[in-house]
Coordinates of C-alpha atoms in Angstrom, one line a residue:
X1 CA 44.0 -20.7 8.3
X2 CA 40.8 -21.5 10.2
X3 CA 41.2 -23.2 13.5
X4 CA 39.4 -26.2 14.9
X5 CA 37.8 -25.9 18.3
X6 CA 40.0 -28.7 19.6
X7 CA 43.5 -27.6 18.6
X8 CA 45.6 -25.4 16.3
X9 CA 45.2 -24.9 12.6
X10 CA 43.2 -27.5 10.8
X11 CA 44.7 -29.2 7.8
X12 CA 43.9 -32.0 5.3
X13 CA 43.1 -35.5 6.6
X14 CA 46.2 -37.0 5.1
X15 CA 49.1 -34.9 6.5
X16 CA 51.7 -37.1 4.9
X17 CA 50.7 -37.7 1.2
X18 CA 54.3 -38.2 0.1
X19 CA 55.1 -40.9 2.6
X20 CA 57.7 -38.8 4.5
X21 CA 57.2 -40.8 7.7
X22 CA 58.2 -44.2 6.2
X23 CA 59.4 -46.3 9.1
X24 CA 57.7 -44.1 11.7
X25 CA 56.2 -47.2 13.2
X26 CA 59.7 -48.2 14.5
X27 CA 60.2 -44.8 16.1
X28 CA 56.8 -44.7 17.8
X29 CA 56.4 -45.8 21.4
X30 CA 54.0 -48.6 22.3
X31 CA 51.1 -46.1 23.0
X32 CA 51.9 -43.7 20.2
X33 CA 49.2 -43.4 17.6
X34 CA 50.1 -43.1 13.8
X35 CA 50.5 -39.6 12.5
X36 CA 47.4 -40.0 10.3
X37 CA 45.3 -41.0 13.2
X38 CA 46.6 -38.1 15.3
X39 CA 45.8 -35.6 12.5
X40 CA 42.3 -37.0 12.2
X41 CA 41.6 -37.2 15.9
X42 CA 40.0 -33.7 16.3
X43 CA 37.7 -34.4 13.4
X44 CA 36.9 -37.8 14.7
X45 CA 36.1 -36.5 18.1
X46 CA 33.7 -33.9 16.6
X47 CA 32.0 -36.5 14.4
X48 CA 31.9 -39.6 16.6
X49 CA 28.7 -39.9 18.5
X50 CA 28.8 -40.7 22.2
X51 CA 27.2 -44.0 23.4
X52 CA 23.5 -43.7 24.1
X53 CA 22.3 -44.3 27.7
X54 CA 21.3 -47.9 28.1
X55 CA 17.6 -48.7 28.1
X56 CA 17.3 -52.1 29.6
X57 CA 13.6 -52.3 29.2
X58 CA 13.7 -51.8 25.4
X59 CA 13.5 -55.0 23.4
X60 CA 13.1 -57.3 26.4
X61 CA 10.3 -59.8 26.7
X62 CA 7.2 -58.5 28.3
X63 CA 4.0 -60.5 28.7
X64 CA 5.3 -62.9 26.1
X65 CA 6.3 -60.3 23.5
X66 CA 8.7 -57.6 22.6
X67 CA 8.5 -54.3 24.6
X68 CA 7.9 -51.4 22.3
X69 CA 10.6 -48.8 22.2
X70 CA 11.8 -46.1 19.8
X71 CA 12.8 -47.5 16.4
X72 CA 15.7 -46.3 14.4
X73 CA 14.9 -43.7 11.9
X74 CA 16.8 -42.5 8.8
X75 CA 18.9 -39.4 8.9
X76 CA 21.0 -37.3 6.5
X77 CA 24.5 -36.5 7.7
X78 CA 27.0 -34.3 5.9
X79 CA 29.8 -31.9 6.6
X80 CA 28.7 -28.3 6.2
X81 CA 30.0 -26.2 3.4
X82 CA 33.4 -24.4 4.0
X83 CA 31.9 -21.0 3.0
X84 CA 29.5 -21.2 5.9
X85 CA 32.2 -22.2 8.5
X86 CA 35.0 -19.8 7.5
X87 CA 33.4 -16.7 9.2
X88 CA 33.2 -18.7 12.4
X89 CA 36.8 -19.7 12.3
X90 CA 36.0 -23.4 11.9
X91 CA 37.5 -25.8 9.4
X92 CA 35.2 -28.3 7.7
X93 CA 35.0 -32.0 8.5
X94 CA 35.8 -34.5 5.7
X95 CA 33.1 -36.9 4.6
X96 CA 35.4 -39.9 5.0
X97 CA 36.2 -39.0 8.7
X98 CA 32.5 -38.6 9.5
X99 CA 31.6 -41.9 7.7
X100 CA 34.4 -43.8 9.6
X101 CA 33.1 -42.4 12.9
X102 CA 29.6 -43.4 12.2
X103 CA 30.6 -46.9 11.1
X104 CA 32.5 -47.3 14.3
X105 CA 29.4 -46.8 16.3
X106 CA 27.6 -50.1 17.0
X107 CA 24.1 -48.5 17.1
X108 CA 24.4 -46.5 13.8
X109 CA 23.8 -48.1 10.4
X110 CA 25.2 -46.3 7.4
X111 CA 23.0 -47.4 4.5
X112 CA 23.8 -45.1 1.6
X113 CA 25.7 -42.1 0.3
X114 CA 23.9 -39.7 -2.0
X115 CA 24.9 -36.5 -3.8
X116 CA 28.1 -35.9 -5.8
X117 CA 29.6 -39.2 -6.8
X118 CA 33.1 -37.8 -7.3
X119 CA 35.2 -34.7 -7.2
X120 CA 34.4 -33.8 -10.8
X121 CA 30.7 -33.8 -10.0
X122 CA 31.2 -31.7 -6.9
X123 CA 33.2 -29.1 -8.8
X124 CA 31.2 -29.0 -12.0
X125 CA 28.7 -26.4 -10.8
X126 CA 30.8 -24.2 -8.6
X127 CA 30.0 -25.9 -5.3
X128 CA 33.3 -27.4 -4.5
X129 CA 32.3 -27.9 -0.8
X130 CA 29.8 -30.6 -1.7
X131 CA 31.3 -33.9 -0.6
X132 CA 28.1 -36.1 -0.6
X133 CA 25.6 -36.9 2.0
X134 CA 25.5 -40.0 4.3
X135 CA 22.2 -41.8 4.9
X136 CA 22.3 -43.5 8.3
X137 CA 19.8 -45.2 10.6
X138 CA 19.8 -44.3 14.3
X139 CA 17.5 -43.2 17.1
X140 CA 16.4 -39.6 17.6
X141 CA 18.5 -39.5 20.8
X142 CA 21.6 -40.6 19.0
X143 CA 21.0 -38.1 16.2
X144 CA 20.7 -35.3 18.8
X145 CA 24.0 -36.3 20.4
X146 CA 25.7 -36.4 17.0
X147 CA 24.4 -33.0 16.1
X148 CA 25.6 -31.5 19.4
X149 CA 29.1 -33.1 19.0
X150 CA 29.3 -31.8 15.4
X151 CA 29.7 -28.3 16.9
X152 CA 28.0 -26.6 14.0
X153 CA 30.2 -28.3 11.4
X154 CA 27.8 -31.2 10.8
X155 CA 24.4 -31.3 9.1
X156 CA 22.1 -33.8 10.8
X157 CA 18.5 -33.9 9.8
X158 CA 15.6 -36.4 9.4
X159 CA 15.3 -38.1 6.1
X160 CA 11.7 -37.0 5.6
X161 CA 9.1 -39.0 3.7
X162 CA 7.7 -37.1 0.7
X163 CA 4.2 -37.0 -0.6
X164 CA 2.7 -36.7 -4.1
X165 CA 0.7 -33.5 -4.8
X166 CA -2.6 -35.0 -5.9
X167 CA -5.7 -33.6 -4.3
X168 CA -7.2 -36.2 -2.0
X169 CA -10.9 -35.9 -1.4
X170 CA -11.9 -33.8 1.7
X171 CA -13.0 -35.8 4.7
X172 CA -15.9 -34.3 6.7
X173 CA -14.8 -33.6 10.3
X174 CA -15.2 -36.5 12.7
X175 CA -14.9 -37.0 16.5
X176 CA -11.6 -38.6 17.1
X177 CA -12.2 -39.2 20.8
X178 CA -15.2 -41.5 20.1
X179 CA -14.4 -44.4 17.8
X180 CA -17.1 -47.1 18.1
X181 CA -16.2 -50.6 16.9
X182 CA -19.3 -52.4 17.9
X183 CA -23.0 -51.7 18.6
X184 CA -25.4 -50.1 16.0
X185 CA -23.9 -49.8 12.6
X186 CA -25.1 -48.8 9.1
X187 CA -24.2 -51.4 6.5
X188 CA -24.7 -50.4 2.9
X189 CA -24.1 -52.1 -0.4
X190 CA -22.9 -49.7 -3.1
X191 CA -23.0 -50.8 -6.8
X192 CA -21.0 -48.8 -9.3
X193 CA -22.0 -49.2 -13.0
X194 CA -21.5 -47.4 -16.3
X195 CA -24.3 -45.8 -18.3
X196 CA -25.0 -49.1 -20.1
X197 CA -25.2 -51.0 -16.8
X198 CA -21.7 -52.6 -17.0
X199 CA -20.0 -53.0 -13.6
X200 CA -17.1 -50.8 -12.8
X201 CA -14.5 -52.7 -10.9
X202 CA -11.7 -51.3 -8.7
X203 CA -13.5 -48.0 -8.1
X204 CA -12.7 -46.5 -4.7
X205 CA -15.9 -45.9 -2.7
X206 CA -16.0 -43.9 0.5
X207 CA -18.9 -43.2 2.9
X208 CA -18.5 -40.3 5.4
X209 CA -20.5 -40.0 8.6
X210 CA -19.9 -38.0 11.7
X211 CA -17.1 -40.3 12.8
X212 CA -14.6 -42.4 10.9
X213 CA -15.2 -43.0 7.2
X214 CA -15.5 -46.4 5.5
X215 CA -13.6 -47.0 2.3
X216 CA -13.1 -50.0 0.0
X217 CA -12.8 -50.8 -3.7
X218 CA -15.5 -52.4 -5.8
X219 CA -15.1 -56.0 -6.9
X220 CA -15.5 -57.5 -10.4
X221 CA -19.3 -57.1 -10.1
X222 CA -18.9 -53.4 -9.3
X223 CA -20.2 -53.9 -5.7
X224 CA -18.7 -53.1 -2.3
X225 CA -20.2 -53.4 1.2
X226 CA -19.3 -50.6 3.7
X227 CA -20.1 -50.4 7.4
X228 CA -20.2 -47.2 9.5
X229 CA -20.3 -47.9 13.2
X230 CA -22.4 -45.5 15.3
X231 CA -24.2 -44.1 12.2
X232 CA -27.6 -44.3 10.7
X233 CA -28.8 -43.6 7.1
X234 CA -29.7 -40.1 8.1
X235 CA -26.3 -39.2 9.6
X236 CA -24.3 -40.1 6.5
X237 CA -22.7 -36.9 5.2
X238 CA -21.4 -37.8 1.8
X239 CA -20.6 -40.5 -0.7
X240 CA -17.5 -40.3 -2.9
X241 CA -16.7 -42.7 -5.8
X242 CA -13.3 -42.4 -7.5
X243 CA -12.9 -44.7 -10.6
X244 CA -9.5 -46.0 -11.5
X245 CA -9.8 -44.6 -15.0
X246 CA -12.0 -43.7 -18.0
X247 CA -14.9 -42.3 -15.9
X248 CA -15.7 -39.1 -14.1
X249 CA -15.7 -39.2 -10.3
X250 CA -19.0 -39.0 -8.4
X251 CA -19.7 -37.0 -5.2
X252 CA -23.1 -36.7 -3.4
X253 CA -23.5 -34.7 -0.3
X254 CA -26.2 -36.0 2.2
X255 CA -26.8 -39.1 0.1
X256 CA -30.1 -41.1 0.4
X257 CA -28.5 -44.4 1.4
X258 CA -30.7 -47.5 1.9
X259 CA -29.4 -50.3 4.1
X260 CA -32.0 -52.8 2.6
X261 CA -31.0 -52.9 -1.0
X262 CA -28.0 -52.0 -3.3
X263 CA -27.4 -48.3 -3.8
X264 CA -26.5 -47.8 -7.5
X265 CA -24.1 -45.1 -8.7
X266 CA -24.0 -44.6 -12.4
X267 CA -20.7 -43.1 -13.6
X268 CA -20.3 -40.9 -16.7
X269 CA -17.6 -41.9 -19.2
X270 CA -15.1 -39.1 -19.8
X271 CA -16.5 -38.7 -23.3
X272 CA -20.0 -38.0 -21.9
X273 CA -19.1 -34.4 -21.1
X274 CA -18.9 -31.8 -23.9
X275 CA -15.3 -30.7 -23.2
X276 CA -14.1 -34.3 -23.9
X277 CA -16.7 -35.4 -26.5
X278 CA -15.4 -38.3 -28.5
X279 CA -12.4 -38.8 -26.2
X280 CA -10.2 -40.7 -26.3
X281 CA -11.0 -42.2 -29.7
X282 CA -10.8 -38.7 -31.2
X283 CA -7.7 -36.5 -30.6
X284 CA -8.5 -33.8 -28.0
X285 CA -6.8 -30.7 -26.7
X286 CA -7.1 -30.4 -22.9
X287 CA -8.8 -27.3 -21.5
X288 CA -5.5 -26.3 -19.7
X289 CA -3.6 -26.4 -23.0
X290 CA -6.2 -24.2 -24.6
X291 CA -6.2 -21.8 -21.7
X292 CA -2.4 -21.4 -22.1
X293 CA -2.7 -21.2 -25.9
X294 CA -0.5 -24.2 -26.6
X295 CA -2.9 -25.1 -29.4
X296 CA -2.0 -21.8 -31.2
X297 CA 1.7 -22.5 -31.5
X298 CA 3.1 -23.6 -34.8
X299 CA 3.0 -27.3 -35.4
X300 CA 6.8 -27.4 -35.4
X301 CA 7.0 -26.3 -31.8
X302 CA 7.4 -29.6 -30.0
X303 CA 10.3 -29.3 -27.6
X304 CA 13.0 -30.9 -29.7
X305 CA 16.4 -31.3 -28.1
X306 CA 15.2 -30.7 -24.5
X307 CA 15.6 -33.2 -21.7
X308 CA 12.8 -33.4 -19.0
X309 CA 12.9 -35.5 -15.9
X310 CA 9.7 -36.5 -14.1
X311 CA 10.6 -37.3 -10.5
X312 CA 7.5 -39.2 -9.5
X313 CA 6.1 -42.7 -9.4
X314 CA 7.6 -43.8 -12.7
X315 CA 6.3 -43.7 -16.3
X316 CA 4.2 -46.6 -17.7
X317 CA 5.6 -47.3 -21.2
X318 CA 2.6 -49.7 -21.7
X319 CA 0.6 -46.5 -22.6
X320 CA 0.7 -45.7 -26.3
X321 CA 1.3 -42.1 -25.6
X322 CA 4.4 -42.9 -23.5
X323 CA 6.0 -45.7 -25.4
X324 CA 8.8 -43.5 -26.7
X325 CA 10.1 -43.0 -23.2
X326 CA 13.4 -45.0 -23.0
X327 CA 15.3 -43.4 -20.2
X328 CA 14.9 -43.7 -16.4
X329 CA 16.1 -44.8 -13.1
X330 CA 14.3 -46.5 -10.2
X331 CA 15.8 -44.7 -7.2
X332 CA 13.8 -46.5 -4.6
X333 CA 15.0 -49.9 -5.8
X334 CA 18.4 -48.7 -7.2
X335 CA 20.3 -51.5 -5.4
X336 CA 18.1 -54.3 -6.6
X337 CA 16.2 -53.3 -9.7
X338 CA 17.1 -49.8 -11.0
X339 CA 15.5 -50.5 -14.4
X340 CA 11.9 -50.8 -13.1
X341 CA 11.2 -47.1 -13.6
X342 CA 8.5 -48.0 -16.1
X343 CA 6.5 -49.9 -13.5
X344 CA 4.1 -47.2 -12.3
X345 CA 1.8 -48.7 -9.7
X346 CA 0.3 -45.4 -8.7
X347 CA -0.3 -43.8 -12.2
X348 CA 0.7 -40.4 -10.9
X349 CA 4.0 -40.1 -12.8
X350 CA 2.4 -41.4 -16.0
X351 CA -0.4 -38.8 -15.6
X352 CA 2.2 -36.0 -15.2
X353 CA 4.3 -37.3 -18.1
X354 CA 1.3 -37.3 -20.4
X355 CA 0.6 -33.6 -19.8
X356 CA 4.3 -32.8 -20.3
X357 CA 5.2 -34.9 -23.3
X358 CA 2.5 -37.3 -24.4
X359 CA 3.0 -38.4 -28.0
X360 CA 0.8 -36.9 -30.7
X361 CA -1.4 -39.7 -32.0
X362 CA -4.6 -39.8 -33.9
X363 CA -6.4 -40.1 -30.6
X364 CA -5.9 -39.2 -27.0
X365 CA -4.3 -35.9 -25.7
X366 CA -1.0 -34.6 -27.0
X367 CA 1.4 -33.3 -24.4
X368 CA 3.1 -29.8 -24.5
X369 CA 6.5 -31.2 -25.7
X370 CA 6.0 -34.5 -27.5
X371 CA 9.5 -34.4 -29.1
X372 CA 11.3 -33.7 -25.8
X373 CA 13.4 -36.5 -24.3
X374 CA 11.6 -37.7 -21.1
X375 CA 13.4 -39.3 -18.2
X376 CA 11.6 -41.1 -15.4
X377 CA 13.1 -40.9 -12.0
X378 CA 10.9 -43.3 -9.9
X379 CA 10.6 -42.1 -6.3
X380 CA 7.2 -43.4 -5.2
X381 CA 5.8 -45.2 -3.4
X382 CA 8.0 -44.6 -0.4
X383 CA 10.0 -41.6 -1.5
X384 CA 12.3 -39.8 0.9
X385 CA 14.5 -36.7 0.8
X386 CA 17.7 -38.8 0.4
X387 CA 16.2 -40.4 -2.7
X388 CA 15.1 -37.0 -4.1
X389 CA 18.7 -35.9 -3.7
X390 CA 19.8 -39.0 -5.6
X391 CA 17.2 -38.2 -8.3
X392 CA 18.5 -34.7 -8.7
X393 CA 22.1 -36.1 -9.0
X394 CA 20.8 -38.2 -11.9
X395 CA 19.5 -35.1 -13.5
X396 CA 22.9 -33.3 -13.1
X397 CA 24.8 -36.2 -14.5
X398 CA 22.4 -36.6 -17.5
X399 CA 22.3 -32.8 -18.2
X400 CA 18.5 -32.6 -17.7
X401 CA 17.0 -29.2 -18.7
X402 CA 13.7 -29.2 -16.7
X403 CA 12.6 -31.2 -13.7
X404 CA 9.0 -31.7 -12.8
X405 CA 8.5 -32.1 -9.0
X406 CA 4.8 -32.8 -8.2
X407 CA 5.7 -33.7 -4.7
X408 CA 6.5 -32.2 -1.3
X409 CA 7.4 -32.6 2.3
X410 CA 6.5 -30.9 5.6
X411 CA 9.8 -29.3 6.6
X412 CA 12.6 -27.4 4.9
X413 CA 15.6 -29.6 4.2
X414 CA 19.1 -28.1 4.3
X415 CA 20.6 -31.1 2.5
X416 CA 17.9 -31.0 -0.2
X417 CA 18.3 -27.2 -0.7
X418 CA 22.0 -27.6 -1.3
X419 CA 21.2 -30.2 -4.0
X420 CA 18.6 -27.9 -5.6
X421 CA 21.2 -25.1 -5.7
X422 CA 23.7 -27.5 -7.4
X423 CA 21.0 -28.4 -10.0
X424 CA 20.2 -24.7 -10.6
X425 CA 23.9 -23.8 -11.1
X426 CA 24.1 -26.7 -13.5
X427 CA 21.3 -25.1 -15.6
X428 CA 18.5 -27.3 -14.4
X429 CA 15.1 -25.6 -13.9
X430 CA 13.0 -27.2 -11.2
X431 CA 9.2 -26.7 -11.5
X432 CA 7.4 -27.6 -8.3
X433 CA 3.8 -28.1 -7.2
X434 CA 2.8 -25.6 -4.5
X435 CA 0.9 -28.3 -2.5
X436 CA -2.7 -29.3 -1.8
X437 CA -3.2 -28.7 1.9
X438 CA -5.0 -25.4 1.3
X439 CA -2.4 -23.8 3.6
X440 CA 1.0 -22.2 3.1
X441 CA 3.2 -23.3 0.2
X442 CA 5.0 -26.5 1.0
X443 CA 8.6 -27.4 0.6
X444 CA 10.4 -27.7 -1.8
X445 CA 8.0 -25.3 -3.7
X446 CA 8.8 -22.7 -1.0
X447 CA 12.5 -22.8 -2.0
X448 CA 13.8 -19.5 -3.6
X449 CA 15.6 -21.7 -6.2
X450 CA 12.5 -23.2 -7.9
X451 CA 9.4 -22.1 -9.7
X452 CA 6.3 -22.7 -7.5
X453 CA 3.0 -23.5 -9.3
X454 CA -0.5 -23.1 -7.8
X455 CA -3.7 -24.7 -9.3
X456 CA -6.7 -23.2 -10.9
X457 CA -9.9 -24.7 -12.4
X458 CA -12.4 -23.6 -15.0
X459 CA -16.2 -23.8 -15.0
X460 CA -18.0 -26.2 -17.4
X461 CA -14.9 -28.4 -17.7
X462 CA -16.4 -31.2 -15.4
X463 CA -19.8 -32.5 -14.5
X464 CA -21.5 -30.8 -11.5
X465 CA -21.9 -34.2 -9.7
X466 CA -18.2 -35.0 -9.9
X467 CA -15.8 -34.4 -7.1
X468 CA -14.1 -31.8 -9.2
X469 CA -17.0 -29.4 -8.3
X470 CA -15.9 -29.5 -4.7
X471 CA -12.7 -27.7 -5.6
X472 CA -14.7 -24.6 -6.7
X473 CA -14.1 -21.3 -4.8
X474 CA -16.0 -18.0 -4.9
X475 CA -13.3 -16.1 -6.8
X476 CA -14.5 -17.0 -10.3
X477 CA -13.6 -14.4 -13.0
X478 CA -15.5 -13.5 -16.2
X479 CA -13.7 -16.3 -18.1
X480 CA -14.8 -18.9 -15.6
X481 CA -11.4 -19.4 -14.0
X482 CA -11.2 -20.0 -10.2
X483 CA -8.5 -20.9 -7.7
X484 CA -8.7 -24.5 -6.6
X485 CA -9.8 -24.8 -2.9
X486 CA -7.0 -27.3 -2.2
X487 CA -4.2 -25.2 -3.7
X488 CA -1.5 -23.8 -1.3
X489 CA -0.8 -20.1 -1.2
X490 CA 1.9 -17.6 -0.3
X491 CA 4.4 -15.1 -1.7
X492 CA 6.4 -18.0 -3.1
X493 CA 3.7 -18.8 -5.7
X494 CA 5.2 -17.6 -9.0
X495 CA 2.4 -18.6 -11.4
X496 CA -0.6 -20.9 -11.6
X497 CA -1.5 -23.8 -13.9
X498 CA -4.6 -25.8 -14.8
X499 CA -5.1 -28.3 -12.0
X500 CA -8.8 -29.3 -11.8
X501 CA -10.3 -32.1 -14.0
X502 CA -7.1 -32.6 -16.0
X503 CA -7.4 -35.6 -18.3
X504 CA -4.2 -37.5 -19.0
X505 CA -2.6 -40.9 -19.4
X506 CA -2.7 -43.6 -16.6
X507 CA -1.5 -47.3 -16.7
X508 CA -1.8 -49.6 -18.4
X509 CA -3.3 -47.7 -21.4
X510 CA -6.1 -45.6 -20.1
X511 CA -7.0 -42.0 -19.2
X512 CA -8.2 -40.4 -16.0
X513 CA -9.3 -36.9 -14.9
X514 CA -7.5 -35.8 -11.8
X515 CA -7.1 -32.7 -9.6
X516 CA -4.0 -31.2 -7.8
X517 CA -1.1 -28.9 -8.0
X518 CA 0.5 -32.1 -9.2
X519 CA -1.4 -31.6 -12.4
X520 CA -0.8 -27.9 -12.6
X521 CA 3.0 -28.1 -12.4
X522 CA 3.4 -30.4 -15.5
X523 CA 1.6 -27.7 -17.6
X524 CA 4.3 -25.2 -16.7
X525 CA 7.1 -27.9 -17.1
X526 CA 5.9 -28.6 -20.6
X527 CA 5.8 -24.9 -21.4
X528 CA 9.3 -24.5 -20.0
X529 CA 10.6 -27.1 -22.4
X530 CA 9.0 -25.3 -25.3
X531 CA 10.6 -22.0 -24.2
X532 CA 14.0 -23.6 -24.0
X533 CA 13.7 -25.3 -27.3
X534 CA 12.2 -22.4 -29.4
X535 CA 12.8 -19.0 -27.8
X536 CA 15.7 -17.3 -29.6
X537 CA 17.4 -16.2 -26.4
X538 CA 18.2 -19.8 -25.5
X539 CA 19.9 -20.4 -28.8
X540 CA 22.2 -17.4 -28.2
X541 CA 22.9 -15.4 -25.0
X542 CA 21.4 -17.9 -22.6
X543 CA 22.6 -21.1 -24.3
X544 CA 25.2 -21.9 -21.6
X545 CA 23.9 -24.2 -18.8
X546 CA 24.0 -22.1 -15.6
X547 CA 21.9 -20.3 -13.0
X548 CA 21.4 -17.3 -15.3
X549 CA 19.8 -19.5 -17.9
X550 CA 17.3 -20.9 -15.3
X551 CA 16.5 -17.4 -14.0
X552 CA 15.8 -16.1 -17.5
X553 CA 13.5 -19.0 -18.2
X554 CA 11.6 -18.3 -15.0
X555 CA 11.4 -14.6 -15.9
X556 CA 9.9 -15.3 -19.4
X557 CA 7.3 -17.7 -17.9
X558 CA 6.3 -15.1 -15.3
X559 CA 6.2 -12.2 -17.7
X560 CA 4.0 -14.2 -20.1
X561 CA 1.3 -14.7 -17.4
X562 CA -2.1 -13.0 -17.3
X563 CA -4.3 -12.6 -14.3
X564 CA -7.0 -15.3 -13.9
X565 CA -9.6 -15.6 -11.2
X566 CA -10.4 -12.9 -8.7
X567 CA -7.9 -14.1 -6.1
X568 CA -4.9 -12.1 -4.9
X569 CA -1.4 -12.9 -6.1
X570 CA -0.6 -15.2 -3.2
X571 CA -3.1 -17.6 -4.7
X572 CA -2.1 -17.4 -8.4
X573 CA 1.2 -15.5 -8.5
X574 CA 1.4 -13.4 -11.7
X575 CA -1.3 -15.6 -13.2
X576 CA -1.6 -18.2 -16.0
X577 CA 1.4 -18.3 -18.4
X578 CA 0.7 -17.8 -22.1
X579 CA 2.6 -20.1 -24.5
X580 CA 2.6 -17.8 -27.5
X581 CA 4.2 -15.0 -25.4
X582 CA 6.6 -17.2 -23.5
X583 CA 8.2 -18.7 -26.6
X584 CA 8.8 -15.2 -28.1
X585 CA 6.2 -15.2 -30.9
X586 CA 4.8 -12.0 -29.5
X587 CA 6.8 -9.4 -27.7
X588 CA 6.2 -9.3 -24.0
X589 CA 5.6 -6.1 -22.1
X590 CA 7.4 -6.1 -18.8
X591 CA 5.4 -4.4 -16.0
X592 CA 7.2 -1.5 -14.6
X593 CA 6.6 -2.7 -11.1
X594 CA 7.5 -6.3 -11.7
X595 CA 9.9 -6.3 -8.7
X596 CA 7.3 -4.9 -6.4
X597 CA 4.2 -6.9 -7.4
X598 CA 4.9 -9.8 -5.1
X599 CA 7.3 -8.9 -2.3
X600 CA 9.3 -11.8 -1.1
X601 CA 8.7 -13.9 -4.1
X602 CA 11.6 -15.7 -5.6
X603 CA 13.3 -14.1 -8.6
X604 CA 11.6 -10.7 -8.3
X605 CA 13.8 -7.7 -8.1
X606 CA 16.5 -9.4 -10.2
X607 CA 17.3 -7.1 -13.2
X608 CA 16.2 -8.3 -16.5
X609 CA 18.7 -8.4 -19.4
X610 CA 18.9 -5.3 -21.6
X611 CA 16.3 -5.3 -24.4
X612 CA 17.6 -6.7 -27.6
X613 CA 16.3 -8.1 -30.8
X614 CA 17.5 -10.9 -33.1
X615 CA 16.7 -11.3 -36.8
X616 CA 13.4 -12.9 -37.0
X617 CA 12.9 -12.9 -33.2
X618 CA 9.3 -11.9 -33.5
X619 CA 8.6 -13.1 -37.0
X620 CA 5.6 -15.4 -37.3
X621 CA 6.5 -18.9 -38.6
X622 CA 4.6 -20.3 -41.6
X623 CA 1.1 -21.4 -40.7
X624 CA 1.0 -19.3 -37.5
X625 CA -2.3 -17.5 -37.0
X626 CA -2.9 -15.2 -34.1
X627 CA -6.1 -15.7 -32.1
X628 CA -7.1 -13.9 -28.9
X629 CA -7.5 -15.7 -25.6

């Protein structure tokens, strides 16, 4: 039996479950602790944080106000898994012991518990060591003491804030050491109108100079006044206008700005570009769906029976394409208003949901899997790792098949990784946006337990004066495909997806064309739902919900991919997946060097199942007609 560092063999917290020591209180001396307390003492000493050194200056009045000191931050705290401690000769701590020790500390606030809600949930996927994760507020110093006293048996990490993976416009470099707030300034009035001269309200307008930018939204008359201190009309570097919906964005490098009269920007409606002609009044197929050959699938391939969770900013059911969404959970406000998952103030989750499973109407854009069951897990604004863990627990409890994660954080989280592993073992496939920093793949896309998706664009799918043109790179192939300049790269990238000028649904009942790996990931999520619903293997040998099912799904998606753009695999993975191949309507050819194509990439080198064929496996359904890419 493993030993604790404090004493002899470690045992369960309750050493007397049968009540054998009834009446022991009469036999104890005045200073003798109860047997249960003595048994728990080593664990409590390991978990209990020492008192922080006093800081008398913090919080005291100074010059008529409060002296600024370090504020409490949110941390994730959990006993480490037994399998990791056994080789070290250590016994695991119990969650209840850790929680009691934290609650006994006056400067630690336990605010929540996330992860498995009961023993059944912890054992359901083969990870019996999962006891749940405590969320507590404390200072960095206190967390450091707690980590040290845990002696390797306690996970202590910051509850990081997460970000959505939409591509923000690039800001020209500016001098951070010189920030003028007075003196000469350029003041300009920008007026944003449509082609017929109607004002466009709530459009975000940004002017960039050599220093700090100026940004504001247009009023009801379509006007906004911006001031750039320390700038002149000749030093303005760029003008960017991002409408809330229904129009293309506008970007002008070195704009001719007049300080003496309104500067008018005329926006194009989305329909004023050939690829979206007649949109949204006429039903349209997005360029990304065409590129992946979704439009060549039989009409009956609609993702029936598959559950998809969109962990994002919610799904606005005010949109006609999203009104059939009836399931969700507001994780951010779970204690006050858990049913407000359909209040999407950012529009990001609704945009992703439209790509994945927007309803097929006589107008607008149909999603990949309109008959799949969508679940909205609202995590933004304000999402943190603890809430993402809670969202994945919702997915485990509701037996979700595919999760779309168009989000990311800066650092790897051990607590989150454990939850992702639990989800994978429960048969849940996590499709994750690679990130938009233009640097290495961000976490959780860098996890070996998910499918990471980079972003590509295509020429002629957006106006040249829109900001989408700024995402263009030099590696354009003969088909016009290019890697997006913002897309993260690395060996973790499995495939790429359409992520530039993607038109989809936004609240309340509108459409917008956005960029980002956030837009690329939903294309692959929608495809994953179609594969699970319609590929014969998932009705037979891979029907059981487990990690093998997830890995086979990822393999089929990767094997269906074709190379796009002239970029190396770190930018696009194996390429752009093909829907017709992925669902099994055409037999895939497995590259002989699949395991060596991308060293270090998740999933590669794992043996594929032996080839087999089922009756009708490659038969073409009625109405199916093959067309080349």
